[in-house]
Amino acid sequence: MNDAVRSSIFQGHFGKSGNVPPPSDPITVTTMLVEVERIGFYEKNPRRTHNERYDDIKESIRQQGLDNPLPISRRPGATHYIIYKGGNTRLKVLKELWAETKDERFHKVRCEFHPFESDTDALLAHLRENDLRGNMTFIDKALAIREAKTQLEQETGGDLSLRKLAEALKARGFPVSAGMLSKLEYALSLHGLIPQVLAAGAGKDQMEKLRKLEKAALEVWKFHAFPEGSPSDDEGKTFRDVVFADALTATDNLGEEWHYDAVETAVIQQLGHALAGKTPTAKIQANLKLALDGHELKHSPPPTLPVSAPVVTPPATNQPGTSAANNWSGGWGQGDGEQATDNISIHFMESDDSLPYPTTLPEPQRDVIVPDGNWLTKLRTLRERNWENARLLARYVRNGEKSLTQLEVGFGFLVVDVFDTDWVYDLFLKTEHGDMDAALVLGHGHSLWWFLCQQSASFSSTTGTTGCPDTIRARYLPEQSVIDDPQMRLSVHPLMDPMNGHWLFWHYLPDNHFDKAVEIIRNTRQIHDLILTHGEGATVWEVSTA
């Protein structure tokens, strides 16, 4: 380098006297060779989590060397360089390889020198680089921006609002909205409660859900704990300490199994504890749902009214002189103009023995009836659609409809018996003789029966909250039904292996019947949500649409 060029590069510095770089440092971006021991890590690196690709990066550098020069800088008066904008991982790899191999390739490395401006700009340079690569967790970004905010406030001598912080960051080449800063700030407020969850990568979407949940839970807590008026500021702060914080902390050790629903469940439990057991869990859950949806919370449900028992609608039987063969188009049945597309209809039987139905019903019981409204109309429609779809699906089996009955409570229908045992036994014998078509049909029948039981919640639950209560089931079970005999039930419909049974069931369903099965699932979810939102704490078995 001649003297003229040298003098043009290494010239005097016209910045603040306290920021004058060492005389040997360039004032423009310059490429140079530097020994790795003279380069230090950037101590405020925004990326705090371990790089999962570290071993791959190390092996790549071992084989190929550096693809790009290391970005470095040097603070005024310092003797060592520092990584300037991303590169801490590569520097660590180079130091390890030099110590392990003493290969000169890993000793003197190509670097790109950047004049040092300020610690704030150095931090933002690292933040910008990591953000562009997309390999930084949400909480790491939040912690880095908090550090940048502190440094900017020291430079300006005043506090920065979110709007002013957004403007300052944008002016330094890191645009971020005030709305995003608010989400990052919220993540920081949860860092001490769920550090493992945040370190594992919980991001913007989860923060939005948790913030909404905290706001809704606070509303529910105020509603039930202070019915006469609003709590004081101190009492409001207590909510996070005694409810939300404990609920979040309880879920932090779930690891990869952590999900929002677990937090919501924990919040409901903590609300129950905080309200000293005076408010039923069902009421807390219902009001939390209302608050999350932006609806007004409600106190007690209206008084129950006596209603008649739901009507049993026995399936239609064949007219005299006709056979089941005339009523079936094969495959998955008929009745809606659909033609079968598979080859398994050959296993349907001709007889039409119907299951007996009770001729009398118990005395009407008192069910909860909520004053009529649009939601009840929708609830009635969902139940009717479930019944129609279940009947159509059950036509896969000879007399399959006879194992179902319609309900005006619950999810619209109930499985009241096993499928036709003669049909099952005939297919079993054919299967034993190597008939693979019969085996497929039988497996489909078992899977269908269990699917309908699950979606109708036909069996009473151990928790008493979801399954059909025994008092309701007793009204509709045929006298000769064996559904309540576990041994007999499993001998007719054994539990299917997920891969060899249910997998074949879902993958071989004709499209039109697959759509019906999916609609039943969707309707069942909507029925549950409607009653949770509008049912005043009642269960699906207490809200009738008769």
XYZ file of C-alpha atoms in Angstrom:
546
model
C 0.000 0.000 0.000
C 1.570 3.331 -1.030
C 1.698 6.358 1.256
C -1.057 8.241 -0.582
C -3.550 5.415 -0.210
C -2.514 4.820 3.402
C -2.965 8.486 4.315
C -6.406 8.565 2.695
C -7.610 5.579 4.746
C -5.901 6.082 8.107
C -6.813 9.719 8.557
C -7.946 11.770 11.502
C -11.351 11.142 13.040
C -13.840 14.034 13.250
C -16.279 12.457 15.686
C -16.491 13.036 19.413
C -13.106 13.034 21.091
C -14.194 10.175 23.372
C -14.928 7.924 20.396
C -11.649 8.293 18.517
C -10.605 4.804 17.266
C -7.039 3.572 17.617
C -4.786 5.129 14.958
C -4.425 1.801 13.162
C -8.164 1.165 12.668
C -9.671 1.959 9.239
C -12.547 4.455 9.023
C -14.325 2.471 6.281
C -15.346 -1.153 5.901
C -12.111 -3.032 5.216
C -11.121 -6.684 4.723
C -8.157 -7.926 6.773
C -6.530 -11.058 8.232
C -6.738 -11.320 12.027
C -5.620 -14.020 14.472
C -8.586 -15.647 16.226
C -7.114 -15.058 19.688
C -7.338 -11.310 19.020
C -11.104 -11.492 18.405
C -13.540 -11.622 21.303
C -17.191 -12.623 21.371
C -19.820 -9.897 21.443
C -20.874 -10.103 25.077
C -24.430 -8.836 24.474
C -25.252 -11.260 21.681
C -29.060 -11.288 21.333
C -29.106 -14.981 20.505
C -28.910 -16.720 23.872
C -30.098 -20.198 22.927
C -27.690 -22.853 21.670
C -27.432 -23.102 17.894
C -28.874 -26.506 17.031
C -26.790 -26.571 13.849
C -23.521 -26.029 15.702
C -22.046 -29.447 14.870
C -22.977 -29.088 11.192
C -21.425 -25.619 11.042
C -18.250 -26.874 12.689
C -17.882 -29.762 10.246
C -18.524 -27.461 7.287
C -15.811 -25.022 8.405
C -13.444 -27.926 9.092
C -13.878 -29.146 5.509
C -14.398 -25.927 3.534
C -13.206 -23.069 5.723
C -15.191 -19.844 6.090
C -17.601 -19.007 3.284
C -17.767 -15.342 4.314
C -15.419 -13.111 6.331
C -16.122 -12.572 10.018
C -17.626 -9.117 10.695
C -15.552 -7.430 13.420
C -15.127 -4.035 15.057
C -13.168 -2.514 17.955
C -14.240 -0.173 20.701
C -12.174 3.011 21.081
C -9.052 2.314 23.146
C -9.544 -1.464 23.140
C -6.784 -3.859 22.134
C -9.006 -6.748 21.002
C -11.577 -6.866 18.258
C -15.169 -8.030 18.816
C -17.691 -9.724 16.554
C -19.732 -6.915 15.065
C -22.988 -8.251 13.548
C -23.484 -11.967 13.851
C -20.717 -14.530 13.834
C -20.275 -15.621 17.439
C -20.988 -19.247 16.504
C -18.425 -19.235 13.695
C -15.820 -17.609 15.945
C -16.373 -20.273 18.614
C -15.945 -22.989 15.971
C -12.716 -21.411 14.685
C -11.250 -21.147 18.187
C -12.086 -24.807 18.851
C -10.645 -25.992 15.526
C -7.447 -23.991 16.055
C -7.012 -25.504 19.524
C -7.725 -29.019 18.231
C -5.746 -29.035 14.979
C -3.265 -26.126 15.058
C -4.134 -25.808 11.381
C -3.182 -22.293 10.263
C -6.434 -22.086 8.268
C -8.229 -21.665 11.563
C -5.712 -19.236 13.055
C -5.461 -16.248 10.762
C -8.931 -15.738 9.331
C -10.404 -13.339 6.841
C -12.407 -10.596 8.570
C -14.471 -7.600 7.528
C -13.739 -4.632 9.780
C -16.512 -2.111 10.541
C -15.725 1.177 12.309
C -17.213 1.180 15.804
C -20.020 3.702 16.301
C -21.700 2.871 19.628
C -22.736 -0.066 21.777
C -26.343 0.550 20.766
C -25.523 0.293 17.071
C -23.423 -2.823 17.706
C -26.321 -4.448 19.554
C -28.798 -3.518 16.817
C -26.418 -4.814 14.151
C -26.393 -8.221 15.868
C -30.146 -8.083 16.409
C -30.790 -7.198 12.776
C -28.560 -10.020 11.524
C -30.140 -12.664 13.765
C -33.644 -11.453 12.967
C -32.997 -11.686 9.226
C -31.779 -15.260 9.617
C -34.919 -16.126 11.558
C -33.003 -18.227 14.093
C -33.778 -16.169 17.188
C -36.515 -16.938 19.703
C -39.186 -14.392 20.540
C -37.897 -13.965 24.078
C -34.309 -13.448 22.866
C -35.574 -10.678 20.626
C -37.510 -9.164 23.525
C -34.465 -9.218 25.821
C -32.273 -7.635 23.144
C -34.740 -4.836 22.483
C -35.040 -4.185 26.215
C -31.242 -3.786 26.335
C -31.356 -1.495 23.294
C -34.083 0.580 24.950
C -31.946 0.978 28.077
C -28.972 2.145 26.024
C -31.071 4.518 23.928
C -32.579 6.057 27.065
C -29.070 6.583 28.451
C -28.090 8.320 25.214
C -31.192 10.539 25.108
C -31.472 11.105 28.851
C -35.190 10.291 29.040
C -37.757 7.516 29.011
C -38.988 6.184 25.683
C -42.611 5.259 25.076
C -43.317 2.339 22.763
C -44.032 4.755 19.915
C -40.832 6.727 20.461
C -38.846 3.505 20.841
C -40.232 2.275 17.527
C -39.163 5.540 15.887
C -35.663 5.356 17.392
C -35.169 1.753 16.284
C -36.385 2.525 12.782
C -33.939 5.432 12.527
C -31.120 2.970 13.290
C -32.191 0.487 10.634
C -34.315 -1.885 12.708
C -37.983 -1.171 11.928
C -40.466 -2.691 14.364
C -44.018 -1.532 15.089
C -45.260 -0.298 18.450
C -47.763 -3.175 18.412
C -44.985 -5.731 18.104
C -43.020 -3.974 20.840
C -46.066 -4.341 23.078
C -46.142 -8.108 22.456
C -42.410 -8.351 23.141
C -42.891 -6.393 26.357
C -45.642 -8.818 27.402
C -43.320 -11.759 26.750
C -40.783 -10.142 29.085
C -43.432 -9.909 31.797
C -43.912 -13.696 31.554
C -40.219 -14.569 31.394
C -39.945 -15.321 35.095
C -43.071 -17.514 34.981
C -42.481 -19.688 31.906
C -38.759 -19.406 31.098
C -38.572 -22.921 29.632
C -41.588 -22.390 27.397
C -40.192 -19.122 26.063
C -36.712 -20.559 25.579
C -38.270 -23.438 23.632
C -39.629 -20.964 21.101
C -43.076 -19.727 22.188
C -43.710 -16.759 19.936
C -46.030 -13.963 18.918
C -49.146 -16.091 18.431
C -48.828 -17.677 21.855
C -48.270 -14.276 23.484
C -51.432 -12.931 21.860
C -53.454 -15.888 23.157
C -51.992 -15.682 26.666
C -52.590 -11.946 26.908
C -56.203 -12.433 25.802
C -56.583 -15.262 28.316
C -55.168 -13.178 31.165
C -57.515 -10.311 30.364
C -60.540 -12.622 30.179
C -59.597 -14.482 33.373
C -59.161 -11.180 35.217
C -62.639 -10.177 34.079
C -64.089 -13.455 35.374
C -62.229 -13.085 38.671
C -63.529 -9.540 39.200
C -67.055 -10.613 38.226
C -67.261 -13.392 40.804
C -64.935 -12.108 43.537
C -66.243 -8.519 43.611
C -69.918 -8.630 42.575
C -70.622 -5.324 44.328
C -67.939 -3.290 42.589
C -64.505 -3.088 41.032
C -61.446 -4.221 42.999
C -58.760 -1.805 44.058
C -55.491 -1.575 42.146
C -53.762 -3.696 44.794
C -56.457 -6.359 44.518
C -56.139 -6.264 40.742
C -52.424 -6.940 41.038
C -53.207 -9.835 43.348
C -54.956 -11.583 40.461
C -51.718 -12.185 38.588
C -49.966 -13.343 41.755
C -52.606 -15.776 43.003
C -54.203 -16.926 39.740
C -52.399 -16.285 36.484
C -48.809 -16.576 37.676
C -49.398 -19.878 39.465
C -51.321 -21.272 36.490
C -48.534 -20.398 34.061
C -45.767 -21.670 36.319
C -47.570 -24.998 36.681
C -47.317 -25.553 32.910
C -43.684 -24.522 32.421
C -42.319 -28.032 32.933
C -44.446 -29.616 30.195
C -41.646 -29.180 27.668
C -42.628 -30.042 24.096
C -46.112 -31.011 25.322
C -46.852 -27.422 26.381
C -49.850 -25.914 24.619
C -52.358 -23.141 25.173
C -55.172 -25.478 26.285
C -53.046 -26.652 29.210
C -52.717 -23.051 30.406
C -56.437 -22.386 30.033
C -57.230 -25.490 32.087
C -54.739 -24.426 34.772
C -56.241 -20.920 34.858
C -59.738 -22.343 35.389
C -58.422 -24.480 38.258
C -56.648 -21.521 39.857
C -59.754 -19.365 39.506
C -61.675 -22.058 41.359
C -59.106 -22.016 44.183
C -59.013 -18.211 44.302
C -62.798 -18.025 44.541
C -62.658 -20.414 47.512
C -64.845 -22.988 45.811
C -67.907 -20.712 45.922
C -68.321 -20.692 42.147
C -68.820 -24.002 40.289
C -66.118 -24.902 37.806
C -68.723 -25.186 35.042
C -69.776 -21.581 35.686
C -66.156 -20.360 35.655
C -65.526 -22.226 32.418
C -68.690 -20.865 30.808
C -67.957 -17.271 31.810
C -64.333 -17.550 30.696
C -65.604 -18.661 27.299
C -67.949 -15.659 27.221
C -65.144 -13.285 28.194
C -62.789 -14.702 25.557
C -65.497 -14.193 22.936
C -66.161 -10.639 24.110
C -69.630 -11.354 25.549
C -71.209 -10.128 28.766
C -70.745 -12.400 31.770
C -73.725 -13.955 33.510
C -74.568 -14.851 37.095
C -77.019 -17.647 37.833
C -78.976 -19.706 35.301
C -82.780 -19.352 35.025
C -84.955 -21.821 36.925
C -85.392 -25.214 35.334
C -88.698 -26.017 33.667
C -90.390 -29.420 33.377
C -90.376 -30.856 29.894
C -91.304 -34.130 28.344
C -88.631 -36.675 27.688
C -86.950 -36.480 24.284
C -88.913 -38.265 21.590
C -87.616 -41.617 20.413
C -87.858 -41.944 16.651
C -87.616 -45.636 15.744
C -86.026 -46.192 12.344
C -88.404 -47.060 9.538
C -88.768 -50.760 8.787
C -89.259 -52.450 5.438
C -92.794 -52.699 4.099
C -94.279 -56.192 3.952
C -93.337 -58.022 0.826
C -90.054 -56.201 0.355
C -86.612 -57.381 1.306
C -83.516 -55.641 2.529
C -81.942 -56.426 -0.817
C -84.419 -54.043 -2.470
C -83.579 -51.301 -0.014
C -79.789 -51.421 -0.328
C -77.724 -50.249 -3.232
C -74.628 -51.860 -1.723
C -71.469 -50.437 -0.248
C -72.295 -47.627 2.179
C -76.060 -47.676 1.607
C -78.604 -45.519 -0.134
C -81.353 -43.085 0.638
C -79.666 -39.940 -0.639
C -79.093 -40.941 -4.249
C -75.546 -42.163 -3.642
C -74.237 -45.249 -5.418
C -71.684 -47.536 -3.834
C -68.203 -47.557 -5.282
C -66.632 -50.483 -3.425
C -66.873 -54.248 -3.714
C -67.843 -55.090 -0.184
C -71.639 -54.899 -0.543
C -71.739 -58.637 -1.285
C -71.578 -59.266 2.452
C -74.903 -57.599 3.282
C -77.625 -59.960 4.461
C -81.195 -60.194 3.214
C -83.090 -60.475 6.493
C -84.361 -57.412 8.307
C -84.738 -58.381 11.925
C -85.125 -55.164 13.850
C -83.945 -54.637 17.372
C -86.808 -54.374 19.856
C -87.653 -50.920 21.199
C -89.328 -50.139 24.500
C -93.024 -49.418 24.133
C -93.224 -47.224 27.213
C -91.000 -44.515 28.622
C -90.341 -43.466 32.220
C -92.062 -40.425 33.641
C -90.774 -37.135 32.153
C -87.776 -35.732 33.977
C -86.876 -32.124 34.582
C -84.362 -30.909 32.030
C -82.911 -27.415 31.806
C -84.560 -25.342 29.086
C -82.922 -22.025 28.237
C -85.275 -19.325 26.875
C -85.542 -19.725 23.119
C -83.186 -17.856 20.810
C -81.195 -18.195 17.623
C -78.610 -20.364 19.316
C -81.263 -22.935 20.250
C -82.396 -23.073 16.639
C -78.818 -23.721 15.594
C -78.449 -26.327 18.347
C -81.566 -28.153 17.130
C -80.276 -28.112 13.549
C -76.877 -29.477 14.581
C -78.474 -32.336 16.503
C -80.798 -33.203 13.622
C -77.894 -33.173 11.166
C -75.906 -35.463 13.452
C -78.830 -37.895 13.581
C -79.280 -37.924 9.807
C -75.568 -38.410 9.135
C -75.282 -41.148 11.767
C -78.240 -43.024 10.208
C -76.691 -42.815 6.745
C -73.321 -44.039 8.001
C -74.954 -46.890 9.941
C -76.528 -48.211 6.736
C -73.153 -49.748 6.051
C -74.340 -52.549 8.339
C -77.497 -54.564 7.827
C -80.026 -53.114 10.262
C -77.328 -50.679 11.425
C -79.862 -47.909 11.966
C -81.658 -50.082 14.499
C -78.669 -49.735 16.830
C -79.207 -45.966 17.024
C -81.904 -43.672 18.336
C -82.497 -39.953 17.975
C -82.150 -37.581 20.939
C -83.225 -34.015 21.612
C -80.434 -33.718 24.175
C -76.741 -34.544 24.043
C -75.294 -34.688 20.544
C -78.452 -35.681 18.674
C -78.243 -39.466 18.704
C -77.318 -42.397 20.910
C -75.901 -45.860 20.243
C -78.273 -48.210 22.085
C -76.934 -51.630 21.079
C -74.220 -53.454 19.197
C -74.605 -53.977 15.464
C -76.513 -57.020 14.181
C -74.734 -59.979 15.813
C -75.700 -62.392 12.996
C -74.101 -60.011 10.482
C -70.941 -59.819 12.586
C -70.778 -63.587 13.130
C -71.271 -64.374 9.429
C -68.425 -62.057 8.435
C -66.243 -63.488 11.193
C -66.698 -66.998 9.792
C -65.848 -65.826 6.285
C -62.793 -64.031 7.633
C -61.653 -67.220 9.365
C -61.829 -68.948 5.959
C -59.510 -66.385 4.393
C -62.058 -64.024 2.822
C -60.143 -60.713 2.892
C -63.124 -58.707 1.629
C -65.139 -59.971 4.586
C -62.289 -59.031 6.932
C -62.271 -55.500 5.524
C -66.038 -55.140 5.901
C -65.939 -56.470 9.462
C -63.113 -54.121 10.425
C -65.038 -51.206 8.954
C -68.100 -52.204 10.952
C -66.211 -52.323 14.241
C -64.522 -48.962 13.605
C -67.820 -47.363 12.592
C -69.556 -48.590 15.744
C -66.846 -47.202 18.043
C -66.770 -43.934 16.075
C -70.530 -43.434 16.549
C -70.227 -44.290 20.259
C -67.474 -41.711 20.708
C -69.194 -38.885 18.840
C -72.524 -39.445 20.608
C -70.822 -39.875 24.017
C -72.987 -42.964 24.450
C -71.190 -44.259 27.527
C -71.271 -42.534 30.903
C -68.063 -40.712 31.790
C -65.997 -41.347 34.896
C -66.004 -37.578 35.450
C -69.738 -37.261 34.934
C -69.298 -34.246 32.663
C -69.360 -35.557 29.090
C -70.732 -39.065 28.720
C -74.442 -39.774 28.580
C -75.849 -40.088 32.120
C -77.167 -43.531 33.015
C -80.591 -42.056 33.786
C -80.943 -40.898 30.189
C -79.473 -44.031 28.645
C -81.907 -46.195 30.591
C -84.834 -44.546 28.807
C -83.733 -45.675 25.365
C -81.921 -49.001 25.673
C -83.907 -51.865 24.100
C -84.820 -54.613 26.525
C -82.534 -57.116 24.797
C -79.594 -54.718 24.360
C -76.188 -56.083 25.375
C -74.393 -52.736 25.171
C -74.061 -52.482 28.958
C -72.387 -55.873 29.219
C -68.673 -55.036 28.738
C -67.676 -58.628 28.001
C -70.448 -59.125 25.445
C -69.856 -55.698 23.928
C -66.163 -56.368 23.357
C -66.825 -59.846 22.013
C -69.010 -58.320 19.282
C -66.977 -55.154 18.688
C -63.371 -55.619 19.871
C -61.228 -52.522 20.178
C -59.469 -52.005 16.859
C -55.743 -51.611 16.395
C -55.145 -47.977 15.284
C -53.084 -48.957 12.229
C -54.794 -52.160 11.089
C -58.322 -51.078 11.936
C -59.054 -47.391 12.239
C -56.406 -46.430 9.671
C -58.126 -48.596 7.035
C -61.510 -47.244 8.090
C -60.616 -43.595 7.455
C -58.538 -44.189 4.360
C -61.080 -46.396 2.572
C -64.207 -44.385 3.336
C -65.922 -43.191 0.130
C -65.612 -39.403 -0.105
C -69.316 -38.704 0.461
C -69.338 -40.760 3.655
C -66.026 -39.340 4.813
C -67.671 -35.911 4.571
C -70.562 -37.110 6.740
C -68.188 -38.445 9.396
C -66.233 -35.184 9.444
C -69.486 -33.194 9.671
C -70.514 -35.210 12.729
C -67.201 -34.322 14.395
C -67.611 -30.657 13.484
C -71.239 -30.555 14.659
C -70.354 -32.231 17.948
C -67.716 -29.574 18.637
C -70.194 -26.791 17.835
C -72.858 -28.314 20.078
C -70.372 -28.386 22.950
C -69.296 -24.770 22.335
C -72.880 -23.481 22.004
C -73.957 -24.944 25.331
C -70.737 -23.900 27.047
C -71.354 -20.328 25.878
C -75.129 -20.014 26.303
C -76.178 -22.871 28.567
C -75.758 -21.055 31.870
C -73.543 -23.820 33.252
C -75.780 -26.682 32.095
C -74.377 -29.745 30.346
C -75.276 -30.967 26.866
C -77.570 -33.509 28.513
C -79.585 -30.833 30.337
C -80.378 -28.532 27.416
C -83.256 -29.946 25.374
C -84.400 -28.839 21.918
C -87.676 -30.789 22.017
